[in-house]
Amino acid sequence: MEKPLSKSDATNNRMELPMESLRNFPIPDGQNYFEFVAMDTVDRPWEFKVSTRNEGKYKKPWMSGQWGSYAHEKGLKKGDRVKLIMQVEGNVVRSYRITAERNLTMGMWVPVEQFAN
């Protein structure tokens, strides 16, 4: 999943997710959330939670948990993009990696860790 950040994504404690990203999160039947740990580019673990609304026509998923801390520590801004990569190992174990990038110019994306906060 790849998502350009809105101002609210970068400054709030949750990031709105595209509907099609739900297939990457095995939300158990009868629940409206899935908790997982994603490793960042410096192999630091971050605890996240993907949730959906219980009511209404659209599930409108979002990611919370340590999202606000992650966004703050990485100095994320509107227009940065976040990539969340899921790996399935042996059809059972899922591991997640999260990266954040900033567009320097002309489509050249650089990891945000290269910028001083």
PDB file of C-alpha atoms in Angstrom, residues 13-67:
ATOM      1  CA  ASN A  13      -2.890  10.532  15.573  1.00  0.00           C
ATOM      2  CA  ARG A  14      -4.329   8.582  12.671  1.00  0.00           C
ATOM      3  CA  MET A  15      -3.875   8.177   8.930  1.00  0.00           C
ATOM      4  CA  GLU A  16      -6.821   7.564   6.637  1.00  0.00           C
ATOM      5  CA  LEU A  17      -6.307   4.508   4.414  1.00  0.00           C
ATOM      6  CA  PRO A  18      -7.618   3.705   0.941  1.00  0.00           C
ATOM      7  CA  MET A  19     -10.438   1.116   0.936  1.00  0.00           C
ATOM      8  CA  GLU A  20      -8.454  -1.270  -1.257  1.00  0.00           C
ATOM      9  CA  SER A  21      -5.747  -1.505   1.436  1.00  0.00           C
ATOM     10  CA  LEU A  22      -8.098  -3.505   3.701  1.00  0.00           C
ATOM     11  CA  ARG A  23      -7.174  -6.736   1.929  1.00  0.00           C
ATOM     12  CA  ASN A  24      -3.713  -6.449   3.504  1.00  0.00           C
ATOM     13  CA  PHE A  25      -5.064  -6.561   7.044  1.00  0.00           C
ATOM     14  CA  PRO A  26      -6.770  -9.770   8.208  1.00  0.00           C
ATOM     15  CA  ILE A  27      -9.449  -8.243  10.436  1.00  0.00           C
ATOM     16  CA  PRO A  28     -11.033 -11.155  12.339  1.00  0.00           C
ATOM     17  CA  ASP A  29     -14.753 -11.832  11.871  1.00  0.00           C
ATOM     18  CA  GLY A  30     -16.804  -9.935  14.415  1.00  0.00           C
ATOM     19  CA  GLN A  31     -14.124  -7.284  14.986  1.00  0.00           C
ATOM     20  CA  ASN A  32     -13.428  -3.944  13.343  1.00  0.00           C
ATOM     21  CA  TYR A  33      -9.667  -3.741  13.907  1.00  0.00           C
ATOM     22  CA  PHE A  34      -6.348  -5.485  13.339  1.00  0.00           C
ATOM     23  CA  GLU A  35      -3.193  -4.774  15.355  1.00  0.00           C
ATOM     24  CA  PHE A  36       0.282  -5.332  13.957  1.00  0.00           C
ATOM     25  CA  VAL A  37       3.917  -4.289  14.263  1.00  0.00           C
ATOM     26  CA  ALA A  38       5.768  -2.739  11.317  1.00  0.00           C
ATOM     27  CA  MET A  39       9.516  -2.271  11.153  1.00  0.00           C
ATOM     28  CA  ASP A  40      10.812   1.029   9.794  1.00  0.00           C
ATOM     29  CA  THR A  41      13.931   1.591   7.685  1.00  0.00           C
ATOM     30  CA  VAL A  42      16.178   1.616  10.763  1.00  0.00           C
ATOM     31  CA  ASP A  43      14.563  -1.627  12.044  1.00  0.00           C
ATOM     32  CA  ARG A  44      12.616   0.067  14.819  1.00  0.00           C
ATOM     33  CA  PRO A  45       9.278  -1.605  15.566  1.00  0.00           C
ATOM     34  CA  TRP A  46       6.094   0.491  15.542  1.00  0.00           C
ATOM     35  CA  GLU A  47       2.744  -0.767  16.863  1.00  0.00           C
ATOM     36  CA  PHE A  48      -0.185   0.141  14.629  1.00  0.00           C
ATOM     37  CA  LYS A  49      -3.886  -0.587  14.565  1.00  0.00           C
ATOM     38  CA  VAL A  50      -6.053  -0.596  11.433  1.00  0.00           C
ATOM     39  CA  SER A  51      -9.727   0.012  12.197  1.00  0.00           C
ATOM     40  CA  THR A  52     -12.956   0.326  10.243  1.00  0.00           C
ATOM     41  CA  ARG A  53     -16.292   1.875  11.090  1.00  0.00           C
ATOM     42  CA  ASN A  54     -18.996  -0.473  12.363  1.00  0.00           C
ATOM     43  CA  GLU A  55     -21.829   1.463  10.769  1.00  0.00           C
ATOM     44  CA  GLY A  56     -22.608   3.064   7.449  1.00  0.00           C
ATOM     45  CA  LYS A  57     -22.187   2.127   3.832  1.00  0.00           C
ATOM     46  CA  TYR A  58     -18.407   2.569   3.701  1.00  0.00           C
ATOM     47  CA  LYS A  59     -15.902   1.052   6.088  1.00  0.00           C
ATOM     48  CA  LYS A  60     -13.470   4.008   5.728  1.00  0.00           C
ATOM     49  CA  PRO A  61     -10.360   2.438   7.290  1.00  0.00           C
ATOM     50  CA  TRP A  62      -7.712   4.304   9.240  1.00  0.00           C
ATOM     51  CA  MET A  63      -4.448   3.481  10.992  1.00  0.00           C
ATOM     52  CA  SER A  64      -3.776   4.568  14.570  1.00  0.00           C
ATOM     53  CA  GLY A  65      -1.738   3.116  17.430  1.00  0.00           C
ATOM     54  CA  GLN A  66       1.716   4.697  17.316  1.00  0.00           C
ATOM     55  CA  TRP A  67       0.945   6.523  14.053  1.00  0.00           C
TER      56      TRP A  67
END
